[in-house]
Amino acid sequence: MSKLDFASLSFNSNQTPVSEQFDDIYFSTQDGLAESRYVFQEGNQLWEKWLSHDRSAFVIAETGFGTGLNFFAVAEYFEEFCKANPEHILKRLYFISFEQYPIQAEQFHSVHQQHPQFAKKIDKLTACWEPRQVGCQRYHFGQVYLDLWFGDIAENLPQLGDSYNATIDCWFLDGFSPDKNPQMWNEHLYQQMFRLTKPQGSFATFTASSQVRRGLQSVGFEVYKRKGFGKKREMLWGEKPIESESQSIEYPYYFQSKQTNVDDIAIVGGGVASLFLSLSLIEKGKRVTLYCQEGELAKNASGNAQGAIYPQLSDDDERNVRFYVHSFDYALQRLHQLTPLVSFEQGLTGVSLYAYNDKTDQKLKKIAEDGWDEKLYKLCSADELSERVGLPLVNGGAFISQGGWLSPVQLVQNGFKYLEQQGLTIVLNHKVENLTFENNQWHWQHNGQYFSHQAVVLANGHTLKQFQQIEGIQIYPVRGQVSQVPTNENLSQLKLVLCYDGYLTPVSAQQTHCLGASHVRDNLDTTFSLTEHQQNIAKLQQNLTACDWTQGIDGSDNKAKVGVRAAFRDRIPMVGAVPNYPEQKIQYKNLYNLKRRRQPIPIPATHPNLYLLAGLGSRGLTTAPLLGELLASQIANEPLPLSQDILFALMPNRSWIRSLLKGRQLD
């Protein structure tokens, strides 16, 4: 697992921050903010570009986040633009920045003591600032989005995959000077910049280095000089020629063709996935209608009284772990954002992973070898874990301090009430079926009425397979029964979620605990099962043998919530455009040889403006926020908040593409 090193930062006699890794200042000793405005905002002619912009989002990329000065300055500048031009089509700014050595959260305020106007933005960023692995982390500042790519820029730039080709409007070519940081200023950087930049997209940089100028020219940029800031004689700026050739698609079989812009979107489903997708779409200015087959929302798997939120860490799947950690960090940010707006019971007091047998003990220790920071994952002795849990335990385990529990049913139902106030339309008791696509819209009938929308998202869990367009996708249902038991003198002492081969939650406001959950594959029955209820209680007692406090649980009320989840064999969700399986079978029947012979490979056929979001399994609270943001970004044709390799793992056509790439034939 690739971990991050933090910046070693000091201050010189002018109180300007200095990087000890690069022996260079972060910004001008004369006036860092004035330099940022002159070099990058004026150098890229941002205000003029924004005025003439003809789309709803503008994309800036930066090499070297540093102290965040350029970001805070341009975010403030964009807010001024929006205030001065309230009717302009441009509504959102995406700021994509790369940082190999992030500074510590507490250093932001000390670095920016001379910039009190940024204090609120710094507070917002540091409230969720948890750099702990390479890759992209998205942060929200109203209509300004910050995508921070942590790690080596040389490794991260290619992970802005094919979907980013020719999407960046301008570059802040920053970072430490070429003589201090020569490993960044090279041909690889310039080639990637050219690939990612739109025709007529621009760059600006503080340096006038002839080596940098020649490097940018060699890949195709037109490069010019202008007066430098302060005592600097010159600086460079430039543009990508409008007649530049379009970039080739490196992975065409996974490429999601950009659809025509749509503003009217229907979502099928009424659970946590639909909630966060609706939130992200509304934030991006879309008109959203939710169709729920049931008479109330959160009727299925999202209707539990309590659910755990923590990342699914593993000792054998590095890519999936990165996805779950990204999701967890983003979920915490979204919950922090929603807490003042939506009423839902929560207790983010931590999650304990109990070593209930030798195999689990070895697995937990192996996970610890990945070197996670202690906020995310910490091994604990039996005594330490007992103290954290609040009840005596015989064995040790691990502790996830930032995890916890919340009420899914309250979050979903009250969250949707909040979104209705933001413009969401909700239609209950409405089964969407027999979708047909005509005249650039999806149509169906219900009770003799016709309904149509420009785009449709299928987020209806295990009932996804009722649509014929889902052919080829191997999704299966999993019945899960969560027992609810009354608290008692012992259970009331439980401070946090206790996980074993099941889980037990702390006491809720209703004075109950949740014990979960059964796992019955290919079972759609939603009636109460006494056997599963008793098994949930017995599993706790069997996994925590010699813990006397597990013996006094009263399950006589036979109270439980039954839901059916959707899952995939590879234990990771699925999101994106719905593939046209019959057409892809024809397109890719010889994919193995096409790739081997380096022959042209077609873009995958998909159903136009039809999307799916499925297979969240038992980690829906953790993954739904990021998956919703990802899909909303795809639909809006805006920057995506995940690396290319993780996107491939989430693709709806991944199972058969993997087989075809190995030379196997589809049935």
Coordinates of N, CA and C in Angstrom, one line a residue, residues 91-281:
K91 N -21.4 27.9 -13.5 CA -21.8 27.8 -12.1 C -20.8 27.1 -11.2
R92 N -19.9 26.3 -11.8 CA -19.1 25.4 -10.9 C -17.6 25.5 -11.4
L93 N -16.7 25.5 -10.4 CA -15.3 25.5 -10.6 C -14.7 24.2 -10.0
Y94 N -14.0 23.5 -10.9 CA -13.2 22.3 -10.4 C -11.7 22.7 -10.4
F95 N -11.1 22.5 -9.2 CA -9.7 22.8 -9.1 C -9.0 21.4 -8.8
I96 N -8.2 20.9 -9.7 CA -7.5 19.7 -9.6 C -6.1 19.9 -9.3
S97 N -5.6 19.5 -8.1 CA -4.2 19.8 -7.7 C -3.5 18.5 -7.2
F98 N -2.2 18.5 -7.4 CA -1.3 17.4 -7.1 C -0.4 17.8 -5.9
E99 N -0.2 16.8 -5.0 CA 0.7 17.1 -3.9 C 1.3 15.8 -3.3
Q100 N 2.6 15.8 -3.4 CA 3.3 14.6 -2.9 C 3.6 14.6 -1.4
Y101 N 3.8 15.9 -0.9 CA 4.1 16.0 0.5 C 3.1 17.0 1.2
P102 N 1.9 16.5 1.5 CA 0.9 17.4 2.1 C 1.4 17.9 3.5
I103 N 0.9 19.2 3.8 CA 1.2 19.7 5.1 C 0.2 19.2 6.1
Q104 N 0.5 19.3 7.4 CA -0.4 18.9 8.4 C -1.6 19.9 8.6
A105 N -2.7 19.4 9.0 CA -3.9 20.2 9.1 C -3.7 21.4 9.9
E106 N -3.0 21.3 11.1 CA -2.8 22.4 12.0 C -1.8 23.5 11.4
Q107 N -1.1 23.2 10.3 CA -0.2 24.1 9.7 C -0.9 25.1 8.8
F108 N -2.1 24.8 8.3 CA -2.8 25.7 7.4 C -3.0 27.1 8.0
H109 N -3.4 27.2 9.2 CA -3.7 28.5 9.8 C -2.4 29.3 10.1
S110 N -1.4 28.6 10.5 CA -0.1 29.3 10.8 C 0.5 29.8 9.5
V111 N 0.4 29.1 8.5 CA 0.9 29.5 7.2 C 0.2 30.7 6.6
H112 N -1.1 30.8 6.9 CA -2.0 31.8 6.3 C -2.4 32.9 7.3
Q113 N -1.6 33.1 8.3 CA -1.9 34.2 9.3 C -2.2 35.5 8.6
Q114 N -1.5 35.8 7.5 CA -1.6 37.1 6.8 C -2.8 37.1 5.9
H115 N -3.6 36.0 5.8 CA -4.7 35.9 4.9 C -6.0 35.5 5.6
P116 N -6.5 36.4 6.5 CA -7.6 36.1 7.3 C -8.9 35.8 6.5
Q117 N -8.9 36.4 5.3 CA -10.1 36.2 4.4 C -10.3 34.7 4.0
F118 N -9.2 33.9 4.2 CA -9.4 32.5 3.9 C -9.7 31.6 5.1
A119 N -9.9 32.2 6.2 CA -10.1 31.4 7.4 C -11.2 30.4 7.4
K120 N -12.4 30.8 6.8 CA -13.5 29.9 6.8 C -13.2 28.7 5.8
K121 N -12.6 29.0 4.7 CA -12.3 27.9 3.8 C -11.2 26.9 4.4
I122 N -10.3 27.5 5.1 CA -9.3 26.7 5.8 C -10.0 25.8 6.9
D123 N -10.9 26.4 7.6 CA -11.6 25.6 8.6 C -12.4 24.4 8.0
K124 N -13.0 24.7 6.8 CA -13.8 23.7 6.1 C -12.9 22.6 5.6
L125 N -11.7 23.0 5.1 CA -10.8 21.9 4.6 C -10.2 21.1 5.8
T126 N -9.7 21.8 6.8 CA -9.0 21.1 7.9 C -10.0 20.2 8.7
A127 N -11.3 20.5 8.6 CA -12.3 19.7 9.3 C -12.3 18.3 8.8
C128 N -11.9 18.1 7.5 CA -12.0 16.8 6.9 C -10.6 16.4 6.2
W129 N -9.6 17.0 6.7 CA -8.2 16.8 6.1 C -7.6 15.6 6.6
E130 N -7.6 14.5 5.8 CA -7.0 13.2 6.3 C -6.2 12.6 5.2
P131 N -5.1 13.2 4.7 CA -4.3 12.6 3.7 C -3.7 11.3 4.2
R132 N -4.0 10.1 3.7 CA -3.4 8.9 4.2 C -3.1 7.9 3.1
Q133 N -3.5 8.2 1.9 CA -3.1 7.2 0.8 C -3.0 8.0 -0.5
V134 N -2.4 7.4 -1.5 CA -2.3 8.0 -2.8 C -3.6 8.0 -3.5
G135 N -3.8 9.0 -4.4 CA -5.0 9.0 -5.2 C -5.8 10.3 -4.9
C136 N -7.1 10.3 -5.4 CA -7.9 11.6 -5.4 C -8.8 11.6 -4.2
Q137 N -8.8 12.8 -3.5 CA -9.8 13.0 -2.5 C -10.5 14.3 -2.9
R138 N -11.8 14.3 -3.0 CA -12.6 15.4 -3.4 C -13.2 16.2 -2.1
Y139 N -13.0 17.5 -2.1 CA -13.5 18.3 -1.0 C -14.5 19.4 -1.6
H140 N -15.5 19.7 -0.9 CA -16.6 20.6 -1.3 C -16.5 21.9 -0.7
F141 N -16.6 22.9 -1.5 CA -16.7 24.3 -1.0 C -17.8 25.0 -1.8
G142 N -19.0 24.6 -1.5 CA -20.2 25.1 -2.3 C -20.1 24.7 -3.7
Q143 N -20.0 25.7 -4.6 CA -19.9 25.4 -6.0 C -18.5 25.3 -6.5
V144 N -17.5 25.3 -5.6 CA -16.1 25.1 -5.9 C -15.7 23.7 -5.4
Y145 N -15.2 22.9 -6.3 CA -14.8 21.5 -6.0 C -13.2 21.4 -6.0
L146 N -12.7 20.9 -4.9 CA -11.2 20.7 -4.9 C -10.9 19.2 -5.0
D147 N -10.2 18.8 -6.0 CA -9.8 17.4 -6.2 C -8.3 17.4 -5.9
L148 N -7.9 16.8 -4.7 CA -6.5 16.7 -4.4 C -6.0 15.3 -4.7
W149 N -5.0 15.3 -5.5 CA -4.4 14.0 -5.9 C -3.1 13.9 -5.1
F150 N -3.1 13.1 -4.0 CA -2.0 12.9 -3.2 C -1.0 11.9 -3.8
G151 N 0.3 12.1 -3.7 CA 1.3 11.2 -4.2 C 2.1 11.8 -5.3
D152 N 2.9 11.0 -5.9 CA 3.8 11.5 -7.0 C 3.0 11.9 -8.2
I153 N 3.2 13.1 -8.7 CA 2.4 13.6 -9.8 C 2.7 12.7 -11.1
A154 N 3.9 12.2 -11.2 CA 4.2 11.4 -12.4 C 3.4 10.1 -12.4
E155 N 3.0 9.6 -11.2 CA 2.2 8.4 -11.2 C 0.7 8.8 -11.2
N156 N 0.3 9.9 -10.7 CA -1.1 10.3 -10.7 C -1.6 10.8 -12.0
L157 N -0.8 11.5 -12.8 CA -1.3 12.1 -14.0 C -1.9 11.1 -14.9
P158 N -1.3 9.9 -15.2 CA -1.9 8.9 -16.0 C -3.2 8.4 -15.4
Q159 N -3.4 8.5 -14.1 CA -4.6 8.0 -13.5 C -5.8 9.0 -13.7
L160 N -5.5 10.1 -14.2 CA -6.6 10.9 -14.9 C -6.7 10.4 -16.2
G161 N -7.5 9.3 -16.3 CA -7.6 8.5 -17.5 C -8.2 9.1 -18.7
D162 N -8.7 8.2 -19.6 CA -9.2 8.6 -20.9 C -10.3 9.6 -20.8
S163 N -11.1 9.6 -19.8 CA -12.2 10.5 -19.6 C -11.8 11.9 -19.4
Y164 N -10.5 12.1 -19.1 CA -10.0 13.5 -18.8 C -9.4 14.1 -20.1
N165 N -9.2 13.3 -21.2 CA -8.6 13.8 -22.4 C -9.3 15.1 -22.8
A166 N -8.5 16.2 -23.0 CA -8.9 17.5 -23.5 C -10.1 18.1 -22.7
T167 N -10.0 18.0 -21.3 CA -11.0 18.5 -20.5 C -10.6 19.7 -19.6
I168 N -9.3 19.9 -19.5 CA -8.8 21.0 -18.5 C -8.7 22.3 -19.3
D169 N -9.3 23.3 -18.7 CA -9.4 24.7 -19.3 C -8.1 25.4 -19.1
C170 N -7.4 25.3 -18.0 CA -6.1 26.0 -17.8 C -5.3 25.4 -16.7
W171 N -4.0 25.6 -16.7 CA -3.1 25.1 -15.7 C -2.4 26.2 -14.9
F172 N -2.3 25.9 -13.6 CA -1.4 26.7 -12.8 C -0.1 25.8 -12.7
L173 N 0.9 26.1 -13.5 CA 2.1 25.3 -13.5 C 3.0 25.8 -12.4
D174 N 2.8 25.3 -11.2 CA 3.4 25.8 -10.0 C 4.4 24.7 -9.5
G175 N 4.5 24.6 -8.2 CA 5.5 23.7 -7.6 C 6.8 24.4 -7.4
F176 N 7.7 23.7 -6.8 CA 9.0 24.3 -6.5 C 9.8 24.4 -7.8
S177 N 10.8 25.3 -7.8 CA 11.4 25.8 -9.0 C 12.1 24.6 -9.7
P178 N 12.3 24.7 -11.1 CA 12.9 23.6 -11.8 C 14.2 23.1 -11.3
D179 N 15.1 24.0 -10.8 CA 16.4 23.6 -10.3 C 16.3 22.9 -9.0
K180 N 15.2 23.2 -8.2 CA 15.0 22.5 -6.9 C 14.2 21.2 -7.0
N181 N 13.4 21.1 -8.0 CA 12.5 20.0 -8.2 C 12.5 19.5 -9.6
P182 N 13.7 19.1 -10.1 CA 13.8 18.7 -11.5 C 13.0 17.5 -11.9
Q183 N 12.7 16.6 -10.9 CA 12.0 15.4 -11.2 C 10.6 15.6 -11.7
M184 N 10.0 16.8 -11.4 CA 8.7 17.1 -11.8 C 8.7 17.8 -13.2
W185 N 9.6 18.7 -13.4 CA 9.6 19.5 -14.7 C 10.3 18.7 -15.8
N186 N 9.5 17.8 -16.4 CA 10.1 17.0 -17.5 C 9.1 16.7 -18.6
E187 N 9.5 15.9 -19.6 CA 8.7 15.7 -20.7 C 7.4 14.9 -20.4
H188 N 7.5 14.0 -19.4 CA 6.3 13.3 -19.0 C 5.2 14.2 -18.6
L189 N 5.6 15.2 -17.7 CA 4.6 16.2 -17.3 C 4.0 17.0 -18.4
Y190 N 4.9 17.4 -19.4 CA 4.4 18.3 -20.5 C 3.5 17.5 -21.4
Q191 N 3.8 16.2 -21.6 CA 3.0 15.3 -22.5 C 1.6 15.1 -21.9
Q192 N 1.6 14.9 -20.6 CA 0.3 14.7 -19.9 C -0.5 15.9 -19.9
M193 N 0.2 17.1 -19.6 CA -0.5 18.3 -19.7 C -1.2 18.5 -21.1
F194 N -0.5 18.3 -22.1 CA -1.0 18.5 -23.5 C -2.2 17.5 -23.7
R195 N -2.1 16.3 -23.3 CA -3.2 15.3 -23.4 C -4.5 15.8 -22.7
L196 N -4.3 16.4 -21.5 CA -5.4 16.7 -20.7 C -6.0 18.1 -21.0
T197 N -5.3 18.9 -21.7 CA -5.7 20.3 -22.0 C -6.7 20.4 -23.2
K198 N -7.7 21.2 -23.1 CA -8.6 21.5 -24.2 C -7.9 22.3 -25.2
P199 N -8.3 22.1 -26.5 CA -7.8 23.1 -27.5 C -8.1 24.5 -27.1
Q200 N -7.2 25.4 -27.2 CA -7.2 26.8 -26.7 C -7.1 26.9 -25.2
G201 N -7.0 25.7 -24.5 CA -6.7 25.8 -23.1 C -5.3 26.4 -22.8
S202 N -5.1 27.0 -21.6 CA -3.9 27.7 -21.4 C -3.1 27.2 -20.2
F203 N -1.9 27.7 -20.0 CA -1.1 27.5 -18.8 C -0.4 28.8 -18.5
A204 N -0.1 28.9 -17.2 CA 0.8 30.1 -16.8 C 1.7 29.5 -15.7
T205 N 2.9 30.1 -15.7 CA 3.9 29.6 -14.7 C 4.8 30.8 -14.3
F206 N 5.3 30.7 -13.0 CA 6.2 31.8 -12.5 C 7.6 31.8 -13.2
T207 N 8.0 30.6 -13.7 CA 9.4 30.5 -14.2 C 9.5 30.9 -15.7
A208 N 10.7 31.3 -16.0 CA 11.0 31.7 -17.4 C 12.1 30.8 -18.0
S209 N 12.3 29.6 -17.3 CA 13.3 28.7 -17.7 C 13.3 28.3 -19.2
S210 N 14.4 28.4 -19.8 CA 14.4 28.1 -21.3 C 14.2 26.6 -21.4
Q211 N 14.6 25.8 -20.5 CA 14.4 24.3 -20.5 C 12.9 24.0 -20.4
V212 N 12.2 24.7 -19.6 CA 10.7 24.5 -19.4 C 10.0 25.0 -20.7
R213 N 10.5 26.2 -21.2 CA 9.9 26.7 -22.5 C 10.0 25.7 -23.6
R214 N 11.2 25.2 -23.8 CA 11.4 24.2 -24.9 C 10.7 22.9 -24.7
G215 N 10.6 22.5 -23.4 CA 9.8 21.3 -23.2 C 8.4 21.4 -23.5
L216 N 7.8 22.5 -23.1 CA 6.3 22.7 -23.4 C 6.1 22.9 -24.9
Q217 N 7.0 23.6 -25.6 CA 6.9 23.7 -27.1 C 7.1 22.4 -27.8
S218 N 7.9 21.5 -27.3 CA 8.2 20.2 -27.9 C 7.0 19.3 -28.0
V219 N 6.1 19.5 -27.0 CA 4.9 18.6 -27.0 C 3.7 19.2 -27.7
G220 N 3.8 20.5 -28.1 CA 2.8 21.1 -29.0 C 2.2 22.4 -28.4
F221 N 2.6 22.9 -27.2 CA 2.1 24.1 -26.7 C 2.7 25.3 -27.5
E222 N 1.9 26.4 -27.6 CA 2.5 27.6 -28.1 C 2.8 28.4 -26.8
V223 N 4.1 28.9 -26.7 CA 4.6 29.4 -25.4 C 5.0 30.9 -25.7
Y224 N 4.7 31.7 -24.7 CA 5.0 33.2 -24.8 C 5.6 33.6 -23.5
K225 N 6.2 34.8 -23.5 CA 6.7 35.4 -22.3 C 5.9 36.7 -21.9
R226 N 5.8 36.9 -20.7 CA 5.3 38.2 -20.2 C 6.1 38.6 -19.0
K227 N 5.9 39.9 -18.6 CA 6.7 40.4 -17.4 C 6.4 39.5 -16.2
G228 N 7.5 39.2 -15.5 CA 7.4 38.4 -14.3 C 6.9 39.3 -13.1
F229 N 6.6 38.6 -12.0 CA 6.0 39.2 -10.8 C 7.2 39.8 -10.0
G230 N 6.9 41.1 -9.5 CA 7.9 41.7 -8.6 C 9.2 41.9 -9.3
K231 N 10.3 41.3 -8.7 CA 11.6 41.5 -9.2 C 12.0 40.5 -10.3
K232 N 11.1 39.6 -10.6 CA 11.3 38.6 -11.7 C 11.1 39.3 -13.0
R233 N 12.1 39.1 -13.9 CA 12.1 39.8 -15.2 C 11.0 39.2 -16.1
E234 N 10.9 37.9 -16.2 CA 9.9 37.3 -17.1 C 9.2 36.1 -16.5
M235 N 8.1 35.7 -17.1 CA 7.4 34.4 -16.8 C 6.9 33.9 -18.1
L236 N 6.4 32.6 -18.0 CA 5.9 32.0 -19.2 C 4.4 31.8 -19.1
W237 N 3.7 31.8 -20.3 CA 2.3 31.4 -20.4 C 2.2 30.8 -21.8
G238 N 1.1 30.2 -22.1 CA 0.9 29.6 -23.4 C -0.5 28.9 -23.5
E239 N -0.7 28.4 -24.8 CA -1.9 27.8 -25.1 C -1.7 26.5 -25.9
K240 N -2.7 25.7 -25.9 CA -2.8 24.5 -26.8 C -3.5 24.9 -28.1
P241 N -2.9 24.7 -29.2 CA -3.5 25.2 -30.5 C -4.9 24.6 -30.7
I242 N -5.8 25.4 -31.3 CA -7.1 24.9 -31.5 C -7.2 23.7 -32.5
E243 N -6.2 23.7 -33.4 CA -6.3 22.6 -34.4 C -5.6 21.3 -33.9
S244 N -5.3 21.2 -32.6 CA -4.6 20.0 -32.1 C -5.4 18.8 -32.3
E245 N -4.7 17.7 -32.6 CA -5.3 16.4 -32.8 C -5.9 15.9 -31.5
S246 N -7.1 15.2 -31.6 CA -7.6 14.6 -30.5 C -6.8 13.5 -30.0
Q247 N -6.8 13.2 -28.7 CA -5.9 12.2 -28.1 C -6.6 10.8 -28.3
S248 N -5.8 9.8 -28.5 CA -6.3 8.5 -28.7 C -6.7 7.9 -27.3
I249 N -7.7 7.0 -27.3 CA -8.2 6.4 -26.1 C -7.4 5.1 -25.8
E250 N -6.8 5.1 -24.6 CA -5.8 4.1 -24.3 C -6.6 2.8 -23.9
Y251 N -7.7 2.9 -23.2 CA -8.5 1.7 -22.8 C -9.9 1.9 -23.4
P252 N -10.1 1.6 -24.7 CA -11.4 1.9 -25.3 C -12.5 1.0 -24.8
Y253 N -12.2 -0.2 -24.4 CA -13.2 -1.1 -23.9 C -13.8 -0.7 -22.6
Y254 N -13.2 0.2 -21.8 CA -13.7 0.7 -20.6 C -14.2 2.1 -20.7
F255 N -14.0 2.7 -21.9 CA -14.3 4.2 -22.0 C -15.8 4.4 -22.0
Q256 N -16.2 5.4 -21.2 CA -17.6 5.8 -21.1 C -17.8 7.0 -22.0
S257 N -18.3 6.8 -23.1 CA -18.5 7.9 -24.1 C -19.3 9.0 -23.4
K258 N -18.9 10.2 -23.7 CA -19.6 11.3 -23.1 C -20.9 11.5 -23.8
Q259 N -22.0 11.5 -23.0 CA -23.3 11.6 -23.6 C -23.7 13.1 -23.8
T260 N -24.7 13.3 -24.6 CA -25.2 14.7 -24.7 C -25.7 15.2 -23.3
N261 N -25.5 16.5 -23.1 CA -25.9 17.1 -21.8 C -27.3 16.9 -21.5
V262 N -27.6 16.4 -20.3 CA -29.0 16.2 -19.9 C -29.3 16.9 -18.6
D263 N -30.5 17.5 -18.5 CA -30.8 18.2 -17.2 C -32.0 17.5 -16.5
D264 N -32.7 16.6 -17.1 CA -33.9 16.0 -16.5 C -33.6 14.5 -16.3
I265 N -33.4 14.1 -15.1 CA -33.0 12.8 -14.7 C -33.9 12.1 -13.8
A266 N -34.2 10.8 -14.1 CA -35.1 10.0 -13.2 C -34.2 9.0 -12.5
I267 N -34.4 8.8 -11.2 CA -33.7 7.8 -10.4 C -34.8 6.7 -10.0
V268 N -34.5 5.5 -10.2 CA -35.3 4.4 -9.8 C -34.7 3.8 -8.5
G269 N -35.5 3.9 -7.4 CA -35.0 3.4 -6.1 C -35.1 4.4 -5.0
G270 N -35.2 3.9 -3.8 CA -35.5 4.8 -2.7 C -34.6 4.5 -1.5
G271 N -33.3 4.2 -1.7 CA -32.4 3.9 -0.6 C -31.3 4.9 -0.5
V272 N -30.2 4.4 0.2 CA -29.1 5.3 0.5 C -28.4 5.7 -0.8
A273 N -28.3 4.8 -1.7 CA -27.6 5.1 -3.0 C -28.3 6.2 -3.7
S274 N -29.6 6.1 -3.8 CA -30.4 7.1 -4.5 C -30.3 8.5 -3.8
L275 N -30.2 8.4 -2.4 CA -30.2 9.7 -1.7 C -28.9 10.5 -2.0
F276 N -27.8 9.8 -2.0 CA -26.5 10.6 -2.3 C -26.4 10.9 -3.7
L277 N -26.9 10.1 -4.6 CA -26.9 10.4 -6.0 C -27.7 11.7 -6.3
S278 N -28.9 11.7 -5.7 CA -29.8 12.9 -5.8 C -29.1 14.1 -5.3
L279 N -28.5 14.0 -4.1 CA -27.8 15.2 -3.6 C -26.7 15.7 -4.5
S280 N -25.9 14.8 -5.1 CA -24.8 15.3 -6.0 C -25.4 15.9 -7.3
L281 N -26.5 15.2 -7.8 CA -27.1 15.8 -9.1 C -27.7 17.1 -8.9

